[in-house]
GROMACS .gro file of C-alpha atoms in nm:
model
  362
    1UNK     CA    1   2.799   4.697  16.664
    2UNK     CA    2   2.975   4.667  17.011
    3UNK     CA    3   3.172   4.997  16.886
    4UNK     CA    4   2.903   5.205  16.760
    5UNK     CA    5   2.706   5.116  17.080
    6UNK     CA    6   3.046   5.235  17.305
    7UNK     CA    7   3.079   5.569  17.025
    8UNK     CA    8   2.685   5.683  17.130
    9UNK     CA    9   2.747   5.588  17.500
   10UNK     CA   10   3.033   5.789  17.498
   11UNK     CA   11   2.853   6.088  17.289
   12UNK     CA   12   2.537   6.076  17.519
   13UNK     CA   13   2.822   6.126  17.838
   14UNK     CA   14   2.980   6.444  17.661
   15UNK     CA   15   2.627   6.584  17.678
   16UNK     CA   16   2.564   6.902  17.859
   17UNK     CA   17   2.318   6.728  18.073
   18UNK     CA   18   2.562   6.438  18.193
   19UNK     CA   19   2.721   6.679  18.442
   20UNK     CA   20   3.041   6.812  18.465
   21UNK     CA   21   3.254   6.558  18.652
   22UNK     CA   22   3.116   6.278  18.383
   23UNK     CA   23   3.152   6.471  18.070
   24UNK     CA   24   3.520   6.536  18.205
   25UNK     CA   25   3.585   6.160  18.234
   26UNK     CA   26   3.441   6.094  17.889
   27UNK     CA   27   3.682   6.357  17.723
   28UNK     CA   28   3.962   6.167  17.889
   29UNK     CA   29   3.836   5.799  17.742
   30UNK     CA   30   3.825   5.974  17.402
   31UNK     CA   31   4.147   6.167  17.436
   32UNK     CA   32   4.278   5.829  17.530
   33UNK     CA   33   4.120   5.635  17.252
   34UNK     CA   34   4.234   5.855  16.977
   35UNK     CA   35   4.625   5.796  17.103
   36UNK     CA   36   4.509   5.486  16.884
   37UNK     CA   37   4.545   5.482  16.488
   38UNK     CA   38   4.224   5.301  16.515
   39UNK     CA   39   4.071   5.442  16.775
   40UNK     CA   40   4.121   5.773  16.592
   41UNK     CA   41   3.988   5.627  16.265
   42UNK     CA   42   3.659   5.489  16.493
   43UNK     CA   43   3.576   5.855  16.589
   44UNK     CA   44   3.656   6.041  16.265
   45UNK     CA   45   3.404   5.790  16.132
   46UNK     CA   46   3.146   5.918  16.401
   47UNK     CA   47   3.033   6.288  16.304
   48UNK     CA   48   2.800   6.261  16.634
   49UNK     CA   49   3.086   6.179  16.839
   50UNK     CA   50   3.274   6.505  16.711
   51UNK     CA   51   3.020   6.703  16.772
   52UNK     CA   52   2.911   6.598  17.138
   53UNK     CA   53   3.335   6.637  17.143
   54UNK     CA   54   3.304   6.994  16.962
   55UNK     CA   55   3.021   7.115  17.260
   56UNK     CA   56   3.236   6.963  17.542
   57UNK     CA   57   3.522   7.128  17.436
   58UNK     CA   58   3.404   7.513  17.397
   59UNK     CA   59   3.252   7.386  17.763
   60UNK     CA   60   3.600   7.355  17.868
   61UNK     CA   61   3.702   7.660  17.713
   62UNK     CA   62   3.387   7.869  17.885
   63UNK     CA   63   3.481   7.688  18.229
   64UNK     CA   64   3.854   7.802  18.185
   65UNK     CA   65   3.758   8.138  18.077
   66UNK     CA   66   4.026   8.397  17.988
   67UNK     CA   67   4.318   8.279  18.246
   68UNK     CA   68   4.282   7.951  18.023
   69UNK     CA   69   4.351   8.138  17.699
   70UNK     CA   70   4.683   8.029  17.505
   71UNK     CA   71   4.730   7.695  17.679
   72UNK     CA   72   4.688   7.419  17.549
   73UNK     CA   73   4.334   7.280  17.591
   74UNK     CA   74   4.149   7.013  17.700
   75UNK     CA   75   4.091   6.705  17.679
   76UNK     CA   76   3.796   6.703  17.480
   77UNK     CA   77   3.998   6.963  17.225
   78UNK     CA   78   4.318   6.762  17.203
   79UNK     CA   79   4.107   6.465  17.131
   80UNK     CA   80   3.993   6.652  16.793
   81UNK     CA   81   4.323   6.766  16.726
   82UNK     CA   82   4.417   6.421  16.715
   83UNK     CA   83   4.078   6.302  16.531
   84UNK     CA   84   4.180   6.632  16.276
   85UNK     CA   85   4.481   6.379  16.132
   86UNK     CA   86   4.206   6.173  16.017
   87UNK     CA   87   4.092   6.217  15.677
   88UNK     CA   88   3.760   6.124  15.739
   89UNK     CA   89   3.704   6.358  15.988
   90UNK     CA   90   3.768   6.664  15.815
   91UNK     CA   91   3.435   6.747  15.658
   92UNK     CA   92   3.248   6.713  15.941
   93UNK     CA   93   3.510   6.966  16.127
   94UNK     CA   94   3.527   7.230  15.861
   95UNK     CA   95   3.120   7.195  15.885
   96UNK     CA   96   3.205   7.259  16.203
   97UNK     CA   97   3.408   7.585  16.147
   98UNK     CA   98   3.291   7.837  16.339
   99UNK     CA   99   3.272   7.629  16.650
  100UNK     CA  100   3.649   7.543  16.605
  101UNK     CA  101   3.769   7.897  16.516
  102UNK     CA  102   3.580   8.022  16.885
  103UNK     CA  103   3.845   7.769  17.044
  104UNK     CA  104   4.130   7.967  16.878
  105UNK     CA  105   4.398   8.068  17.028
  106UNK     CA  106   4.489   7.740  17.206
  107UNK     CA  107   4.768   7.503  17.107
  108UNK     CA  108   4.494   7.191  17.007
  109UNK     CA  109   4.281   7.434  16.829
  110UNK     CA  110   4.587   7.579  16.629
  111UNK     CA  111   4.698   7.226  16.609
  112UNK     CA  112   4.355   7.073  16.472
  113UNK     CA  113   4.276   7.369  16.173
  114UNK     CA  114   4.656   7.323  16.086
  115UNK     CA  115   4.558   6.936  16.055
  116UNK     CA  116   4.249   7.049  15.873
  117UNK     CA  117   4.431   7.344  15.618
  118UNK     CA  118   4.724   7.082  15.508
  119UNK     CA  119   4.504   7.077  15.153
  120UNK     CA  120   4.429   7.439  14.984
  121UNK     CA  121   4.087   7.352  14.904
  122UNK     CA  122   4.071   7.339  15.314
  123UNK     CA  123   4.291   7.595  15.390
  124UNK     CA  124   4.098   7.851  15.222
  125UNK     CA  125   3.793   7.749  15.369
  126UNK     CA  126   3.996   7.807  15.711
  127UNK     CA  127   4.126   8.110  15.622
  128UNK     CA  128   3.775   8.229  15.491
  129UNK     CA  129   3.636   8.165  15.833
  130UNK     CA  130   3.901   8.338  16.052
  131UNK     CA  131   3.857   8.648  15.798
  132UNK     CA  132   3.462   8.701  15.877
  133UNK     CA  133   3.329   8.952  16.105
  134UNK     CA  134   3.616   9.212  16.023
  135UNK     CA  135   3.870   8.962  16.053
  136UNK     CA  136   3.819   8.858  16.395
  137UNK     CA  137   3.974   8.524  16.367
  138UNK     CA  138   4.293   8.658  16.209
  139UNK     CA  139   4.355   8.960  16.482
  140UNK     CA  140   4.309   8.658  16.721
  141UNK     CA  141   4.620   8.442  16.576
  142UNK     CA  142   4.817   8.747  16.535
  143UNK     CA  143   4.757   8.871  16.900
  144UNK     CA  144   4.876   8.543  16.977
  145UNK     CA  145   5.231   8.595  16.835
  146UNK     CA  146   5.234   8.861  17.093
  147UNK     CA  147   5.262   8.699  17.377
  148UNK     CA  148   5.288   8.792  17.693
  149UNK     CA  149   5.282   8.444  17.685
  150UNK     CA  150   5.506   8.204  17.390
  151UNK     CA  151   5.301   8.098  17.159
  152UNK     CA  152   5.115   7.786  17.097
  153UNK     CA  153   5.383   7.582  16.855
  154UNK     CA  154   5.116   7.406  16.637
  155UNK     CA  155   5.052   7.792  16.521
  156UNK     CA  156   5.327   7.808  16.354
  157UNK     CA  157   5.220   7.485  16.139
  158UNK     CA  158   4.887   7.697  16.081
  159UNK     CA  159   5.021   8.028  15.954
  160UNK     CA  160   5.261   7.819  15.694
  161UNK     CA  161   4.990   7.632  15.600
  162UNK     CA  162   4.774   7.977  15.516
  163UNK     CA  163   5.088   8.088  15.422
  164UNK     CA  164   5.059   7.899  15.082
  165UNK     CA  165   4.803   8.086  15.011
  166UNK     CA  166   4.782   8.424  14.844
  167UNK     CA  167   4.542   8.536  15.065
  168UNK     CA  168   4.722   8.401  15.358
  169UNK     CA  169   5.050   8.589  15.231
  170UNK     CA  170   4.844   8.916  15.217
  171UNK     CA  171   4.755   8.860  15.588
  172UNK     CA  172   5.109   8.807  15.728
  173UNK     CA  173   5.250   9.074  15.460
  174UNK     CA  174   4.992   9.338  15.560
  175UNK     CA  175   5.250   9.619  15.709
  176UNK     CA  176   5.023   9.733  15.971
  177UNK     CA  177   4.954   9.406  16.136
  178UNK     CA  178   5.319   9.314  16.193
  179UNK     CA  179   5.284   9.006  16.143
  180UNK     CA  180   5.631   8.897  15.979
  181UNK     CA  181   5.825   9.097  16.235
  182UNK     CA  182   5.623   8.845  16.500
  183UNK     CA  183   5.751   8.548  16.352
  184UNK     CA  184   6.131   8.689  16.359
  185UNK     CA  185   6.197   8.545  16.689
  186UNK     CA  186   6.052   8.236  16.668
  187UNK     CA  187   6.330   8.119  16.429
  188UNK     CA  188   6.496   8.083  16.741
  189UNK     CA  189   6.297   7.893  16.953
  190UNK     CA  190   6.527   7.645  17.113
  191UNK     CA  191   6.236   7.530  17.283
  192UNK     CA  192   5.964   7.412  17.003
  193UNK     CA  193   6.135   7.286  16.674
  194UNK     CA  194   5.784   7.267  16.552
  195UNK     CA  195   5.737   7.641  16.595
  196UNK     CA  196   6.069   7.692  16.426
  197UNK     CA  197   5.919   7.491  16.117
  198UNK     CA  198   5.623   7.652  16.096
  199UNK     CA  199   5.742   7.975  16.148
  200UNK     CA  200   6.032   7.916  15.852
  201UNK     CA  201   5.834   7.805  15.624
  202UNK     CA  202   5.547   8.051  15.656
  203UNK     CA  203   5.829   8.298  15.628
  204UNK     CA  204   5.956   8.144  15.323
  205UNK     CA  205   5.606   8.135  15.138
  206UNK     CA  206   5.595   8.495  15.216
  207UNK     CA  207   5.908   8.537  14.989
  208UNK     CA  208   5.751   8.438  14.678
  209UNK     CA  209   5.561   8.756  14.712
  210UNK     CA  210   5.890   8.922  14.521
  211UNK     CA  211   5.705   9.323  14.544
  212UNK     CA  212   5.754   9.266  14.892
  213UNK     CA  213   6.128   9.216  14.910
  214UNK     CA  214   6.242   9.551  14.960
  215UNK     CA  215   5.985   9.614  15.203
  216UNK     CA  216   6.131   9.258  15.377
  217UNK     CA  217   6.478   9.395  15.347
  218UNK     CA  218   6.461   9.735  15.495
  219UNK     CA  219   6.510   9.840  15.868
  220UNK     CA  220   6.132   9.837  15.883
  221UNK     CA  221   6.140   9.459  15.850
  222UNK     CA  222   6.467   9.311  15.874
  223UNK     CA  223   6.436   8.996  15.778
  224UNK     CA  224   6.780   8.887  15.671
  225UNK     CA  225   7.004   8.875  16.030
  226UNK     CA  226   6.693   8.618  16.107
  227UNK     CA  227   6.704   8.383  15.805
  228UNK     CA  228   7.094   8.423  15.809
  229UNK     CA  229   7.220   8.380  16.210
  230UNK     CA  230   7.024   7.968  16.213
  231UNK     CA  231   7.235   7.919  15.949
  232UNK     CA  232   7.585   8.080  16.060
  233UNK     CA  233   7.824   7.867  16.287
  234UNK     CA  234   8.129   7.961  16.519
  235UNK     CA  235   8.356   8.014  16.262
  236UNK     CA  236   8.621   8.288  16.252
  237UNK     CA  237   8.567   8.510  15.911
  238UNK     CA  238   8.816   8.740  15.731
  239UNK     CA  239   8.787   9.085  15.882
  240UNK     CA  240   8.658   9.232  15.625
  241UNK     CA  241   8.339   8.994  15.564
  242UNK     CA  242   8.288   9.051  15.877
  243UNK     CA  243   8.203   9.414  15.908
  244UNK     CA  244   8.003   9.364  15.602
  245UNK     CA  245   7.776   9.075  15.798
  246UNK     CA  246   7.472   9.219  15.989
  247UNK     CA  247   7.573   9.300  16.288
  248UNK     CA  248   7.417   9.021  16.471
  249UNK     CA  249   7.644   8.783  16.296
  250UNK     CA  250   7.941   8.990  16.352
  251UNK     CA  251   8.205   8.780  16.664
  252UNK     CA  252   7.948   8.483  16.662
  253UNK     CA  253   8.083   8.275  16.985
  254UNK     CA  254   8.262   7.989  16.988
  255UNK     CA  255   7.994   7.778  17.105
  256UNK     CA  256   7.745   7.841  16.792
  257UNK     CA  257   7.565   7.622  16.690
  258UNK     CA  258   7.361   7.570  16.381
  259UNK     CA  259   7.008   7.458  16.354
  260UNK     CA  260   6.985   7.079  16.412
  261UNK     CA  261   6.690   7.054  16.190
  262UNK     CA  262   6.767   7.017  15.844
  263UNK     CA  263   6.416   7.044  15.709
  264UNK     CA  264   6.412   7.386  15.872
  265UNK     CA  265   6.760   7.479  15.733
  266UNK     CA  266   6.631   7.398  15.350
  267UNK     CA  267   6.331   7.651  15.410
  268UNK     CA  268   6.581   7.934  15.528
  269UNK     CA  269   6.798   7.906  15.245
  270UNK     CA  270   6.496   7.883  15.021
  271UNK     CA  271   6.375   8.213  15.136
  272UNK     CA  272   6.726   8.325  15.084
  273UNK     CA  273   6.684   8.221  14.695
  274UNK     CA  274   6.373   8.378  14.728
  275UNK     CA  275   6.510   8.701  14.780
  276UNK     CA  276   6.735   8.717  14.483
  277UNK     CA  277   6.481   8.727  14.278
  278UNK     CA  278   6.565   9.096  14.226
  279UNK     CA  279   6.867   9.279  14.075
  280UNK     CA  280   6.825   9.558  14.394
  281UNK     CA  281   6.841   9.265  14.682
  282UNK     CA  282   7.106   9.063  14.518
  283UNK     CA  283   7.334   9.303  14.510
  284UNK     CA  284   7.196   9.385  14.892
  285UNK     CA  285   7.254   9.012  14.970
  286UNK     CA  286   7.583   9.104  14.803
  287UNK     CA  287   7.719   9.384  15.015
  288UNK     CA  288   7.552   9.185  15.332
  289UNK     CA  289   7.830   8.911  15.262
  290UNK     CA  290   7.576   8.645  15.289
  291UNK     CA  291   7.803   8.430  15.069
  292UNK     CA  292   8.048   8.406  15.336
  293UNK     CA  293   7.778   8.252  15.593
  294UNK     CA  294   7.660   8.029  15.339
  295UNK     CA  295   8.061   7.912  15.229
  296UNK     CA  296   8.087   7.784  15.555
  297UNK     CA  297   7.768   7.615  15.609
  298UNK     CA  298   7.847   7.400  15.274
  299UNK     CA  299   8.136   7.307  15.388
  300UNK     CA  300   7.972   7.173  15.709
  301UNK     CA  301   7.673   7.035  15.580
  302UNK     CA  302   7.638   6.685  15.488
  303UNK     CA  303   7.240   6.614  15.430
  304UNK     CA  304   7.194   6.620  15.056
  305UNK     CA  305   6.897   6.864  15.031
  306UNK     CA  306   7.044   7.065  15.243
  307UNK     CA  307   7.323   7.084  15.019
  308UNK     CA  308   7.151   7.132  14.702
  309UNK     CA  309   6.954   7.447  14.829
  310UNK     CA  310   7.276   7.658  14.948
  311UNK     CA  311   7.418   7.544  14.646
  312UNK     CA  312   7.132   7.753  14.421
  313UNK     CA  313   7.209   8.025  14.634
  314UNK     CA  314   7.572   8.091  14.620
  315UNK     CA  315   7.537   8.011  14.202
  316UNK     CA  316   7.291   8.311  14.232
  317UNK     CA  317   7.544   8.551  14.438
  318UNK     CA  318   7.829   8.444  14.263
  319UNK     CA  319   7.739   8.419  13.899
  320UNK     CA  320   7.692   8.690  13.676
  321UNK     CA  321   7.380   8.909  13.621
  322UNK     CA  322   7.109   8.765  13.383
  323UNK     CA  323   7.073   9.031  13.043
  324UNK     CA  324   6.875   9.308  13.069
  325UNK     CA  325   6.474   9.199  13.074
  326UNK     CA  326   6.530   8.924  13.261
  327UNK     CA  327   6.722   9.076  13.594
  328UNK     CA  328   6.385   8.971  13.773
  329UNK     CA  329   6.385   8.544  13.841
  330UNK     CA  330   6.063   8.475  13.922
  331UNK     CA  331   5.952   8.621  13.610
  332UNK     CA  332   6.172   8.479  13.394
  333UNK     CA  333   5.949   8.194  13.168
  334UNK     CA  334   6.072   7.878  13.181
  335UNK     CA  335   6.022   7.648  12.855
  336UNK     CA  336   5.747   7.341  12.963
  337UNK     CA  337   5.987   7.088  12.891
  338UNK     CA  338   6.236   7.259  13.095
  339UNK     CA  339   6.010   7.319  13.387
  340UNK     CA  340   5.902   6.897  13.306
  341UNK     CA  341   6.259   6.813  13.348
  342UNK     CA  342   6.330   6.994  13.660
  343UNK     CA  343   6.047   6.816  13.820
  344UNK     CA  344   6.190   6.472  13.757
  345UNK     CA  345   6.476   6.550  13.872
  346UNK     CA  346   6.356   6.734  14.190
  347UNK     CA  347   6.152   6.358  14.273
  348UNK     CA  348   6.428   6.165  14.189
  349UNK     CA  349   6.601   6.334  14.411
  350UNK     CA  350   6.379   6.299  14.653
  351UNK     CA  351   6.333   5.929  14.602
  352UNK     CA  352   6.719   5.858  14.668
  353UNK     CA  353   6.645   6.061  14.983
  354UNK     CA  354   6.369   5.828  15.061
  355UNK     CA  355   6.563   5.499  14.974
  356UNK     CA  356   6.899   5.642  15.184
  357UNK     CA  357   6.683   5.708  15.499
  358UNK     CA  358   6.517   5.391  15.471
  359UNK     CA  359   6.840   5.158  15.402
  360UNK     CA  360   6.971   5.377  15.809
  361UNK     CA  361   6.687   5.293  15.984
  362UNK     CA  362   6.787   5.017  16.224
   0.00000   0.00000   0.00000
């Protein structure tokens, strides 16, 4: 009782009519409160409280106006995207949709639908909204990717969570909008690992679209120096792989380094698999002498996942070409039982993962 009381004292100072000095101190006691796995579990419970949160936040927005576009929000706003982690908050916030997508594009808005689309069910509710009134909501993320300012990190998390979706690979694919070209550079974000993620893996979702590959391949695109240079190191390669490399992997320094994240260096080589799906971009990965990158990364490489995925990859550009009717991978059927099999032994691999990281932690 003493909490609910607190929750609609707290809701009745968010009010418009509170003024603005007291609403601001209220969004700070929530912010606060959901730093809190409980106190984060008390609002999500409240669907008053995240609304009187919701109203306070587009006031911050409105009181920022346009020099406050792209930042990262308030306090009222990064209270949600905390509250957004919260199962039991999620309803009442995709209810809530069209208020949240009007917050867009700051870094706890981004940060609270990527929260909210981590489920497809959700995620194509979110992408439904940010696709009505012509697409408003979509032009907004992508403009967003622009700049002049970076990027909010937590969209990256967003746009691979659409990503997943059909629809959401149609938006990011769509040649006009640019999109993939966008997320290019932000595979080499030394400052964000979290927009690094985000924007590998909503770059490797966008490979299973396998009509596209060509199109990803070409100069219009480009995609492969970007997948390829997190993955290269310093080392010295025969002349002649060299001058087959794109030429931004061509005399790499000496002071290289790969991508610390491993997580993020399993989703680049995945797109790499990806893009064999094809006779035509194998035999591009081929001539690229993307084997040669990858050689050297396994023999660097010691986290096991890691391992595995630039393993499929160099069986793929080293083995021989499947019989005719089959050169295309992803539509090759695979037998149930097989397809049962691999799946064990994908989570039993993961599960020794699992039981090796927890027998390290201290």
């Amino acid at each position: 009782m003493a909490a609910e009381a607190a929750l609609e004292e707290l809701a009745a100072l968010l009010r418009p009519g509170a003024g603005a000095a007291v609403r601001a101190g209220a969004a700070e006691a929530a912010l606060a409160l959901s730093g809190d796995p409980e106190g984060r579990r008390l609002l999500a419970s409240r669907p008053a409280a995240l609304r009187a949160l919701l109203r306070a936040a587009e006031e911050e927005e409105e009181e920022e106006g346009e020099e406050g576009s792209g930042r990262d929000g308030g306090a009222a706003l990064r209270c949600l995207q905390n509250v957004s982690a919260e199962p039991e908050a999620r309803e009442a916030l995709l209810g809530a949709l069209p208020a949240v997508l009007r917050l867009l594009p700051t870094g706890a808005a981004c940060g609270m639908l990527a929260n909210l689309s981590r489920e497809n069910g959700a995620a194509e509710r979110v992408l439904g909204g940010l696709e009505e009134d012509g697409g408003a909501g979509v032009e907004t993320l992508l403009r967003a990717l622009e700049g002049p300012r970076p990027p909010p990190p937590e969209l990256g998390a967003l746009l691979c969570n659409l990503s997943a979706l059909p629809g959401g690979r149609r938006m990011l694919l769509e040649p006009s909008r640019c999109a993939v070209r966008r997320l290019l550079p932000l595979l080499g974000d030394a400052e964000s690992a979290v927009m690094r993620r985000g924007a590998a893996g909503a770059l490797r979702n966008c490979c299973f679209q396998h009509e596209h590959h060509a199109w990803l391949l070409s100069d219009a695109v480009d995609v492969l120096p970007s997948l390829l240079l997190p993955l290269a190191g310093p080392e010295e390669l025969p002349e002649d792989e060299t001058e087959r490399l794109p030429v931004d992997l061509q005399y790499l320094p000496a002071e290289k380094k790969r991508e610390p994240e491993p997580d993020i260096r399993r989703m680049l080589l995945e797109a790499l698999l990806l893009l064999t799906a094809t006779k035509a971009c194998r035999l591009l990965l081929r001539e690229r002498a993307v084997y040669a990158v990858l050689r050297e990364l396994h023999r660097s490489e010691a986290h096991p996942a890691v391992l595995r995925a630039c393993e499929r990859v160099i069986q793929v550009l080293i083995g021989d070409e499947p019989e005719p009717g089959m050169e295309n991978l992803l539509e090759v059927p695979v037998p149930a039982e097989l397809r049962e099999r691999l799946r064990r032994c994908e989570e039993e691999e993961e599960e020794e993962e699992g039981e090796g990281r927890r027998e390290e932690a201290p």
